[in-house]
């Protein structure tokens, strides 16, 4: 039987992950290195306020802050309210307006393991024609993007885009220590890769509706993806909530795909409502 780690052991793990010494953490948290040492070794039981203060300076995710509090013998500080709870009605409406207002450009909202919470018609357009088994709920953005029967065969710069997504997941795993996210990473990183994918901009056509404009100057790594015979180019932006006080809200991310060239924007607008 595996014992639950003490709050001291957990805090030490987070401190070491952040590469911060006991003395540096003590200075940031207005404490002493002796007190930090006593907490980590179990000689001192930290108050709820101290746990939250240390977690804040160690940039511990909200979900894991609750775990620290429980390990210290305190009640969780952050609620975890289901998104379909009536109290979340205003938030849901605001997110839906955001997604709808971004059309015809693709946008979606995902949770901590990239399950899709909501998406607009731009995303539906990109998913058109995919096999039904990949579209069954819960729809997972990473799985559907990298699966060999998903969007992967349509992505012209799959090697680069796959590397970007896997690196993004690796950073999140290091930050959150999420086992479900790690399991998803192991799954999608093991998918076979079509080495025939071309690098960004290679062989891209020019002109409205055929692909990115020749010599397009990208501001970020583009997603080059085919749709109905057209090569579309997007750059991705991800937004999260500032200072969230609820685990569910803390783990939501809004991803928007902005056309990277005029041809892509023109094509999306041509599809109509």
PDB file of C-alpha atoms in Angstrom:
ATOM      1  CA  UNK A   1       0.000   0.000   0.000  1.00  0.00           C
ATOM      2  CA  UNK A   2       1.437   3.352  -1.081  1.00  0.00           C
ATOM      3  CA  UNK A   3       1.417   6.063   1.580  1.00  0.00           C
ATOM      4  CA  UNK A   4       0.310   9.598   0.758  1.00  0.00           C
ATOM      5  CA  UNK A   5       3.270  12.026   0.597  1.00  0.00           C
ATOM      6  CA  UNK A   6       3.465  14.554   3.409  1.00  0.00           C
ATOM      7  CA  UNK A   7       2.955  18.247   2.728  1.00  0.00           C
ATOM      8  CA  UNK A   8       6.657  18.777   3.400  1.00  0.00           C
ATOM      9  CA  UNK A   9       7.671  16.211   0.795  1.00  0.00           C
ATOM     10  CA  UNK A  10       5.262  17.685  -1.723  1.00  0.00           C
ATOM     11  CA  UNK A  11       6.508  21.230  -1.141  1.00  0.00           C
ATOM     12  CA  UNK A  12      10.109  20.089  -1.434  1.00  0.00           C
ATOM     13  CA  UNK A  13       9.292  18.420  -4.759  1.00  0.00           C
ATOM     14  CA  UNK A  14       7.685  21.599  -6.088  1.00  0.00           C
ATOM     15  CA  UNK A  15      10.597  23.722  -4.856  1.00  0.00           C
ATOM     16  CA  UNK A  16      13.143  21.457  -6.529  1.00  0.00           C
ATOM     17  CA  UNK A  17      11.119  21.421  -9.737  1.00  0.00           C
ATOM     18  CA  UNK A  18      11.287  25.205  -9.789  1.00  0.00           C
ATOM     19  CA  UNK A  19      15.022  25.203  -9.041  1.00  0.00           C
ATOM     20  CA  UNK A  20      14.598  27.381  -5.932  1.00  0.00           C
ATOM     21  CA  UNK A  21      16.638  27.031  -2.744  1.00  0.00           C
ATOM     22  CA  UNK A  22      15.086  27.024   0.722  1.00  0.00           C
ATOM     23  CA  UNK A  23      16.704  30.386   1.388  1.00  0.00           C
ATOM     24  CA  UNK A  24      15.306  31.909  -1.813  1.00  0.00           C
ATOM     25  CA  UNK A  25      11.818  30.564  -1.135  1.00  0.00           C
ATOM     26  CA  UNK A  26      11.952  31.846   2.437  1.00  0.00           C
ATOM     27  CA  UNK A  27      12.838  35.319   1.190  1.00  0.00           C
ATOM     28  CA  UNK A  28       9.983  35.341  -1.287  1.00  0.00           C
ATOM     29  CA  UNK A  29       7.476  34.064   1.275  1.00  0.00           C
ATOM     30  CA  UNK A  30       8.628  36.386   4.093  1.00  0.00           C
ATOM     31  CA  UNK A  31       9.721  33.405   6.183  1.00  0.00           C
ATOM     32  CA  UNK A  32      13.045  31.845   7.211  1.00  0.00           C
ATOM     33  CA  UNK A  33      15.028  29.028   5.642  1.00  0.00           C
ATOM     34  CA  UNK A  34      14.895  27.282   9.033  1.00  0.00           C
ATOM     35  CA  UNK A  35      11.097  27.329   8.980  1.00  0.00           C
ATOM     36  CA  UNK A  36      11.005  26.084   5.371  1.00  0.00           C
ATOM     37  CA  UNK A  37      13.396  23.286   6.346  1.00  0.00           C
ATOM     38  CA  UNK A  38      11.207  22.337   9.319  1.00  0.00           C
ATOM     39  CA  UNK A  39       8.128  22.195   7.083  1.00  0.00           C
ATOM     40  CA  UNK A  40       9.860  20.028   4.485  1.00  0.00           C
ATOM     41  CA  UNK A  41      11.195  17.589   7.094  1.00  0.00           C
ATOM     42  CA  UNK A  42       7.870  17.367   8.922  1.00  0.00           C
ATOM     43  CA  UNK A  43       9.083  19.061  12.097  1.00  0.00           C
ATOM     44  CA  UNK A  44       6.621  21.905  11.574  1.00  0.00           C
ATOM     45  CA  UNK A  45       3.018  21.832  10.312  1.00  0.00           C
ATOM     46  CA  UNK A  46       2.338  24.849   8.090  1.00  0.00           C
ATOM     47  CA  UNK A  47      -0.804  26.911   8.487  1.00  0.00           C
ATOM     48  CA  UNK A  48      -3.279  27.160   5.645  1.00  0.00           C
ATOM     49  CA  UNK A  49      -2.057  30.666   4.895  1.00  0.00           C
ATOM     50  CA  UNK A  50       1.567  29.496   4.729  1.00  0.00           C
ATOM     51  CA  UNK A  51       0.718  26.622   2.404  1.00  0.00           C
ATOM     52  CA  UNK A  52      -1.094  28.987   0.040  1.00  0.00           C
ATOM     53  CA  UNK A  53       1.706  31.538   0.231  1.00  0.00           C
ATOM     54  CA  UNK A  54       4.377  28.960  -0.591  1.00  0.00           C
ATOM     55  CA  UNK A  55       2.240  27.468  -3.354  1.00  0.00           C
ATOM     56  CA  UNK A  56       1.813  30.907  -4.888  1.00  0.00           C
ATOM     57  CA  UNK A  57       5.557  31.574  -4.940  1.00  0.00           C
ATOM     58  CA  UNK A  58       6.196  28.098  -6.365  1.00  0.00           C
ATOM     59  CA  UNK A  59       3.579  28.612  -9.086  1.00  0.00           C
ATOM     60  CA  UNK A  60       1.738  25.448  -8.065  1.00  0.00           C
ATOM     61  CA  UNK A  61      -1.391  24.783 -10.179  1.00  0.00           C
ATOM     62  CA  UNK A  62      -4.715  25.378  -8.422  1.00  0.00           C
ATOM     63  CA  UNK A  63      -5.669  21.693  -8.317  1.00  0.00           C
ATOM     64  CA  UNK A  64      -2.349  20.805  -6.680  1.00  0.00           C
ATOM     65  CA  UNK A  65      -2.738  23.615  -4.136  1.00  0.00           C
ATOM     66  CA  UNK A  66      -5.783  21.797  -2.814  1.00  0.00           C
ATOM     67  CA  UNK A  67      -3.692  18.614  -2.616  1.00  0.00           C
ATOM     68  CA  UNK A  68      -1.075  20.466  -0.566  1.00  0.00           C
ATOM     69  CA  UNK A  69      -3.726  21.752   1.820  1.00  0.00           C
ATOM     70  CA  UNK A  70      -5.196  18.288   2.295  1.00  0.00           C
ATOM     71  CA  UNK A  71      -1.742  16.855   2.972  1.00  0.00           C
ATOM     72  CA  UNK A  72      -1.258  19.541   5.640  1.00  0.00           C
ATOM     73  CA  UNK A  73      -4.554  18.656   7.291  1.00  0.00           C
ATOM     74  CA  UNK A  74      -6.529  21.628   5.978  1.00  0.00           C
ATOM     75  CA  UNK A  75      -9.703  21.819   3.924  1.00  0.00           C
ATOM     76  CA  UNK A  76      -9.362  22.584   0.186  1.00  0.00           C
ATOM     77  CA  UNK A  77      -9.404  26.299  -0.590  1.00  0.00           C
ATOM     78  CA  UNK A  78     -10.498  26.149  -4.216  1.00  0.00           C
ATOM     79  CA  UNK A  79     -13.857  24.830  -5.387  1.00  0.00           C
ATOM     80  CA  UNK A  80     -14.180  22.516  -8.371  1.00  0.00           C
ATOM     81  CA  UNK A  81     -17.517  23.409  -9.918  1.00  0.00           C
ATOM     82  CA  UNK A  82     -18.757  21.439 -12.946  1.00  0.00           C
ATOM     83  CA  UNK A  83     -19.083  23.659 -15.978  1.00  0.00           C
ATOM     84  CA  UNK A  84     -22.743  22.645 -16.370  1.00  0.00           C
ATOM     85  CA  UNK A  85     -23.558  23.800 -12.833  1.00  0.00           C
ATOM     86  CA  UNK A  86     -26.174  26.612 -12.764  1.00  0.00           C
ATOM     87  CA  UNK A  87     -23.683  28.872 -10.997  1.00  0.00           C
ATOM     88  CA  UNK A  88     -21.469  28.682 -14.090  1.00  0.00           C
ATOM     89  CA  UNK A  89     -24.227  29.953 -16.386  1.00  0.00           C
ATOM     90  CA  UNK A  90     -22.754  33.414 -16.891  1.00  0.00           C
ATOM     91  CA  UNK A  91     -19.331  31.953 -17.643  1.00  0.00           C
ATOM     92  CA  UNK A  92     -20.758  29.481 -20.158  1.00  0.00           C
ATOM     93  CA  UNK A  93     -22.714  32.208 -21.928  1.00  0.00           C
ATOM     94  CA  UNK A  94     -19.657  34.421 -22.116  1.00  0.00           C
ATOM     95  CA  UNK A  95     -17.519  31.630 -23.554  1.00  0.00           C
ATOM     96  CA  UNK A  96     -20.190  30.739 -26.101  1.00  0.00           C
ATOM     97  CA  UNK A  97     -20.400  34.377 -27.215  1.00  0.00           C
ATOM     98  CA  UNK A  98     -16.632  34.449 -27.540  1.00  0.00           C
ATOM     99  CA  UNK A  99     -16.573  31.374 -29.762  1.00  0.00           C
ATOM    100  CA  UNK A 100     -19.483  32.543 -31.907  1.00  0.00           C
ATOM    101  CA  UNK A 101     -18.055  36.031 -32.263  1.00  0.00           C
ATOM    102  CA  UNK A 102     -14.793  34.603 -33.590  1.00  0.00           C
ATOM    103  CA  UNK A 103     -16.488  32.850 -36.516  1.00  0.00           C
ATOM    104  CA  UNK A 104     -15.758  32.123 -39.322  1.00  0.00           C
ATOM    105  CA  UNK A 105     -12.329  31.543 -37.810  1.00  0.00           C
ATOM    106  CA  UNK A 106     -11.870  28.326 -35.760  1.00  0.00           C
ATOM    107  CA  UNK A 107     -11.895  28.482 -31.960  1.00  0.00           C
ATOM    108  CA  UNK A 108     -12.373  25.954 -29.181  1.00  0.00           C
ATOM    109  CA  UNK A 109     -12.181  25.558 -25.422  1.00  0.00           C
ATOM    110  CA  UNK A 110     -10.352  22.626 -23.830  1.00  0.00           C
ATOM    111  CA  UNK A 111      -9.824  21.398 -20.282  1.00  0.00           C
ATOM    112  CA  UNK A 112      -6.649  20.218 -18.537  1.00  0.00           C
ATOM    113  CA  UNK A 113      -6.383  17.031 -20.642  1.00  0.00           C
ATOM    114  CA  UNK A 114      -7.405  18.699 -23.916  1.00  0.00           C
ATOM    115  CA  UNK A 115     -10.958  17.362 -23.919  1.00  0.00           C
ATOM    116  CA  UNK A 116     -13.036  19.784 -25.954  1.00  0.00           C
ATOM    117  CA  UNK A 117     -15.536  21.665 -23.789  1.00  0.00           C
ATOM    118  CA  UNK A 118     -16.957  23.776 -26.620  1.00  0.00           C
ATOM    119  CA  UNK A 119     -16.101  24.651 -30.215  1.00  0.00           C
ATOM    120  CA  UNK A 120     -17.450  26.871 -32.966  1.00  0.00           C
ATOM    121  CA  UNK A 121     -18.392  26.223 -36.588  1.00  0.00           C
ATOM    122  CA  UNK A 122     -14.875  26.972 -37.753  1.00  0.00           C
ATOM    123  CA  UNK A 123     -13.648  23.918 -35.857  1.00  0.00           C
ATOM    124  CA  UNK A 124     -16.544  21.837 -37.179  1.00  0.00           C
ATOM    125  CA  UNK A 125     -15.459  22.790 -40.693  1.00  0.00           C
ATOM    126  CA  UNK A 126     -11.926  21.494 -40.087  1.00  0.00           C
ATOM    127  CA  UNK A 127     -13.267  18.213 -38.649  1.00  0.00           C
ATOM    128  CA  UNK A 128     -15.609  17.574 -41.554  1.00  0.00           C
ATOM    129  CA  UNK A 129     -15.184  14.086 -42.989  1.00  0.00           C
ATOM    130  CA  UNK A 130     -13.284  12.529 -40.082  1.00  0.00           C
ATOM    131  CA  UNK A 131     -14.259   8.993 -38.981  1.00  0.00           C
ATOM    132  CA  UNK A 132     -17.100   8.814 -36.478  1.00  0.00           C
ATOM    133  CA  UNK A 133     -15.098   6.963 -33.832  1.00  0.00           C
ATOM    134  CA  UNK A 134     -12.804   9.983 -33.429  1.00  0.00           C
ATOM    135  CA  UNK A 135     -15.745  12.349 -33.036  1.00  0.00           C
ATOM    136  CA  UNK A 136     -17.410  10.488 -30.174  1.00  0.00           C
ATOM    137  CA  UNK A 137     -17.411  12.377 -26.859  1.00  0.00           C
ATOM    138  CA  UNK A 138     -15.290  13.260 -25.114  1.00  0.00           C
ATOM    139  CA  UNK A 139     -13.631  14.754 -28.179  1.00  0.00           C
ATOM    140  CA  UNK A 140      -9.936  15.239 -27.453  1.00  0.00           C
ATOM    141  CA  UNK A 141      -8.072  17.977 -29.333  1.00  0.00           C
ATOM    142  CA  UNK A 142      -4.645  16.318 -29.169  1.00  0.00           C
ATOM    143  CA  UNK A 143      -5.952  12.896 -30.157  1.00  0.00           C
ATOM    144  CA  UNK A 144      -7.967  14.162 -33.096  1.00  0.00           C
ATOM    145  CA  UNK A 145      -5.098  16.349 -34.329  1.00  0.00           C
ATOM    146  CA  UNK A 146      -2.323  13.737 -34.208  1.00  0.00           C
ATOM    147  CA  UNK A 147      -4.248  10.513 -34.866  1.00  0.00           C
ATOM    148  CA  UNK A 148      -3.327   8.978 -38.263  1.00  0.00           C
ATOM    149  CA  UNK A 149      -7.048   8.838 -39.090  1.00  0.00           C
ATOM    150  CA  UNK A 150      -7.663  12.318 -37.731  1.00  0.00           C
ATOM    151  CA  UNK A 151      -6.318  15.652 -38.927  1.00  0.00           C
ATOM    152  CA  UNK A 152      -2.709  14.455 -39.179  1.00  0.00           C
ATOM    153  CA  UNK A 153      -2.887  13.408 -42.872  1.00  0.00           C
ATOM    154  CA  UNK A 154      -4.281  16.845 -43.742  1.00  0.00           C
ATOM    155  CA  UNK A 155      -1.553  18.796 -41.940  1.00  0.00           C
ATOM    156  CA  UNK A 156       1.137  19.720 -44.468  1.00  0.00           C
ATOM    157  CA  UNK A 157       3.763  20.553 -41.826  1.00  0.00           C
ATOM    158  CA  UNK A 158       2.882  17.689 -39.495  1.00  0.00           C
ATOM    159  CA  UNK A 159       6.448  17.116 -38.309  1.00  0.00           C
ATOM    160  CA  UNK A 160       6.812  20.682 -37.056  1.00  0.00           C
ATOM    161  CA  UNK A 161       3.282  20.966 -35.697  1.00  0.00           C
ATOM    162  CA  UNK A 162       3.493  17.612 -33.924  1.00  0.00           C
ATOM    163  CA  UNK A 163       6.778  18.659 -32.326  1.00  0.00           C
ATOM    164  CA  UNK A 164       5.194  21.905 -31.152  1.00  0.00           C
ATOM    165  CA  UNK A 165       2.200  20.130 -29.594  1.00  0.00           C
ATOM    166  CA  UNK A 166       4.263  17.455 -27.864  1.00  0.00           C
ATOM    167  CA  UNK A 167       6.645  20.072 -26.442  1.00  0.00           C
ATOM    168  CA  UNK A 168       3.626  22.011 -25.176  1.00  0.00           C
ATOM    169  CA  UNK A 169       2.329  18.898 -23.408  1.00  0.00           C
ATOM    170  CA  UNK A 170       5.757  18.183 -21.924  1.00  0.00           C
ATOM    171  CA  UNK A 171       5.864  21.667 -20.385  1.00  0.00           C
ATOM    172  CA  UNK A 172       2.395  21.215 -18.916  1.00  0.00           C
ATOM    173  CA  UNK A 173       3.261  17.805 -17.469  1.00  0.00           C
ATOM    174  CA  UNK A 174       6.333  19.297 -15.800  1.00  0.00           C
ATOM    175  CA  UNK A 175       4.170  22.051 -14.338  1.00  0.00           C
ATOM    176  CA  UNK A 176       1.105  20.070 -13.271  1.00  0.00           C
ATOM    177  CA  UNK A 177       2.417  16.511 -12.619  1.00  0.00           C
ATOM    178  CA  UNK A 178      -0.869  15.307 -14.171  1.00  0.00           C
ATOM    179  CA  UNK A 179      -0.960  11.540 -14.678  1.00  0.00           C
ATOM    180  CA  UNK A 180      -3.971  11.702 -17.059  1.00  0.00           C
ATOM    181  CA  UNK A 181      -2.084  14.234 -19.172  1.00  0.00           C
ATOM    182  CA  UNK A 182       1.013  12.040 -19.104  1.00  0.00           C
ATOM    183  CA  UNK A 183      -1.074   9.058 -20.260  1.00  0.00           C
ATOM    184  CA  UNK A 184      -2.468  11.129 -23.135  1.00  0.00           C
ATOM    185  CA  UNK A 185       1.056  12.212 -24.067  1.00  0.00           C
ATOM    186  CA  UNK A 186       2.252   8.603 -24.155  1.00  0.00           C
ATOM    187  CA  UNK A 187      -0.681   7.727 -26.411  1.00  0.00           C
ATOM    188  CA  UNK A 188      -0.426  10.518 -28.963  1.00  0.00           C
ATOM    189  CA  UNK A 189       3.379  10.573 -29.086  1.00  0.00           C
ATOM    190  CA  UNK A 190       3.216   6.909 -30.066  1.00  0.00           C
ATOM    191  CA  UNK A 191       1.073   7.481 -33.144  1.00  0.00           C
ATOM    192  CA  UNK A 192       2.831   6.721 -36.433  1.00  0.00           C
ATOM    193  CA  UNK A 193       4.011   9.799 -38.293  1.00  0.00           C
ATOM    194  CA  UNK A 194       3.798  10.358 -42.043  1.00  0.00           C
ATOM    195  CA  UNK A 195       7.302  11.489 -42.904  1.00  0.00           C
ATOM    196  CA  UNK A 196       6.007  12.839 -46.193  1.00  0.00           C
ATOM    197  CA  UNK A 197       4.727  16.001 -44.489  1.00  0.00           C
ATOM    198  CA  UNK A 198       6.484  19.097 -45.773  1.00  0.00           C
ATOM    199  CA  UNK A 199       7.892  21.961 -43.704  1.00  0.00           C
ATOM    200  CA  UNK A 200       6.016  25.213 -43.269  1.00  0.00           C
ATOM    201  CA  UNK A 201       5.532  26.982 -46.576  1.00  0.00           C
ATOM    202  CA  UNK A 202       6.983  24.202 -48.721  1.00  0.00           C
ATOM    203  CA  UNK A 203       5.110  23.900 -51.948  1.00  0.00           C
ATOM    204  CA  UNK A 204       2.346  26.221 -50.797  1.00  0.00           C
ATOM    205  CA  UNK A 205       0.212  27.604 -53.559  1.00  0.00           C
ATOM    206  CA  UNK A 206      -0.731  31.240 -53.935  1.00  0.00           C
ATOM    207  CA  UNK A 207      -3.965  33.022 -54.615  1.00  0.00           C
ATOM    208  CA  UNK A 208      -7.292  33.130 -52.818  1.00  0.00           C
ATOM    209  CA  UNK A 209      -8.598  29.746 -51.824  1.00  0.00           C
ATOM    210  CA  UNK A 210      -5.588  27.745 -52.971  1.00  0.00           C
ATOM    211  CA  UNK A 211      -3.177  28.236 -50.097  1.00  0.00           C
ATOM    212  CA  UNK A 212      -0.946  30.698 -48.244  1.00  0.00           C
ATOM    213  CA  UNK A 213       0.372  33.600 -50.247  1.00  0.00           C
ATOM    214  CA  UNK A 214       3.827  33.045 -51.718  1.00  0.00           C
ATOM    215  CA  UNK A 215       6.556  34.295 -49.430  1.00  0.00           C
ATOM    216  CA  UNK A 216       4.166  34.870 -46.508  1.00  0.00           C
ATOM    217  CA  UNK A 217       5.995  36.250 -43.461  1.00  0.00           C
ATOM    218  CA  UNK A 218       4.771  34.157 -40.523  1.00  0.00           C
ATOM    219  CA  UNK A 219       4.694  35.706 -37.059  1.00  0.00           C
ATOM    220  CA  UNK A 220       4.650  32.242 -35.451  1.00  0.00           C
ATOM    221  CA  UNK A 221       4.834  28.593 -36.491  1.00  0.00           C
ATOM    222  CA  UNK A 222       1.815  28.168 -38.765  1.00  0.00           C
ATOM    223  CA  UNK A 223      -0.590  25.259 -38.929  1.00  0.00           C
ATOM    224  CA  UNK A 224      -0.809  24.387 -42.618  1.00  0.00           C
ATOM    225  CA  UNK A 225      -3.875  22.240 -43.157  1.00  0.00           C
ATOM    226  CA  UNK A 226      -5.820  21.137 -46.197  1.00  0.00           C
ATOM    227  CA  UNK A 227      -9.580  21.528 -46.482  1.00  0.00           C
ATOM    228  CA  UNK A 228     -11.624  20.582 -49.510  1.00  0.00           C
ATOM    229  CA  UNK A 229      -8.706  21.073 -51.881  1.00  0.00           C
ATOM    230  CA  UNK A 230      -7.561  24.342 -50.305  1.00  0.00           C
ATOM    231  CA  UNK A 231      -4.429  24.843 -48.237  1.00  0.00           C
ATOM    232  CA  UNK A 232      -5.203  26.960 -45.177  1.00  0.00           C
ATOM    233  CA  UNK A 233      -2.679  28.628 -42.893  1.00  0.00           C
ATOM    234  CA  UNK A 234      -3.300  29.534 -39.239  1.00  0.00           C
ATOM    235  CA  UNK A 235      -1.365  30.756 -36.226  1.00  0.00           C
ATOM    236  CA  UNK A 236      -2.589  29.657 -32.829  1.00  0.00           C
ATOM    237  CA  UNK A 237      -3.236  31.715 -29.701  1.00  0.00           C
ATOM    238  CA  UNK A 238      -4.139  30.273 -26.284  1.00  0.00           C
ATOM    239  CA  UNK A 239      -5.822  32.261 -23.488  1.00  0.00           C
ATOM    240  CA  UNK A 240      -6.446  31.292 -19.864  1.00  0.00           C
ATOM    241  CA  UNK A 241      -8.135  33.007 -16.912  1.00  0.00           C
ATOM    242  CA  UNK A 242      -6.206  35.342 -14.633  1.00  0.00           C
ATOM    243  CA  UNK A 243      -6.107  34.461 -10.901  1.00  0.00           C
ATOM    244  CA  UNK A 244      -8.780  31.728 -11.082  1.00  0.00           C
ATOM    245  CA  UNK A 245     -10.463  30.724  -7.811  1.00  0.00           C
ATOM    246  CA  UNK A 246     -12.004  27.497  -9.114  1.00  0.00           C
ATOM    247  CA  UNK A 247     -10.178  24.379 -10.319  1.00  0.00           C
ATOM    248  CA  UNK A 248     -12.453  23.948 -13.334  1.00  0.00           C
ATOM    249  CA  UNK A 249     -11.947  27.525 -14.488  1.00  0.00           C
ATOM    250  CA  UNK A 250      -8.198  27.365 -13.841  1.00  0.00           C
ATOM    251  CA  UNK A 251      -7.881  24.431 -16.213  1.00  0.00           C
ATOM    252  CA  UNK A 252      -9.844  25.910 -19.122  1.00  0.00           C
ATOM    253  CA  UNK A 253      -7.971  27.211 -22.166  1.00  0.00           C
ATOM    254  CA  UNK A 254      -9.418  29.066 -25.152  1.00  0.00           C
ATOM    255  CA  UNK A 255      -7.536  28.389 -28.380  1.00  0.00           C
ATOM    256  CA  UNK A 256      -8.155  30.551 -31.414  1.00  0.00           C
ATOM    257  CA  UNK A 257      -6.786  29.959 -34.910  1.00  0.00           C
ATOM    258  CA  UNK A 258      -6.033  33.228 -36.674  1.00  0.00           C
ATOM    259  CA  UNK A 259      -5.645  33.207 -40.474  1.00  0.00           C
ATOM    260  CA  UNK A 260      -1.965  33.674 -41.257  1.00  0.00           C
ATOM    261  CA  UNK A 261      -2.594  35.145 -44.690  1.00  0.00           C
ATOM    262  CA  UNK A 262      -5.254  36.930 -46.708  1.00  0.00           C
ATOM    263  CA  UNK A 263      -6.039  33.876 -48.825  1.00  0.00           C
ATOM    264  CA  UNK A 264      -7.057  31.820 -45.788  1.00  0.00           C
ATOM    265  CA  UNK A 265      -9.220  34.646 -44.400  1.00  0.00           C
ATOM    266  CA  UNK A 266     -10.916  35.135 -47.762  1.00  0.00           C
ATOM    267  CA  UNK A 267     -11.645  31.430 -48.089  1.00  0.00           C
ATOM    268  CA  UNK A 268     -13.170  31.162 -44.611  1.00  0.00           C
ATOM    269  CA  UNK A 269     -15.422  34.165 -45.239  1.00  0.00           C
ATOM    270  CA  UNK A 270     -16.484  32.670 -48.573  1.00  0.00           C
ATOM    271  CA  UNK A 271     -17.981  29.646 -46.797  1.00  0.00           C
ATOM    272  CA  UNK A 272     -20.788  31.857 -45.487  1.00  0.00           C
ATOM    273  CA  UNK A 273     -22.770  31.455 -42.241  1.00  0.00           C
TER     274      UNK A 273
END
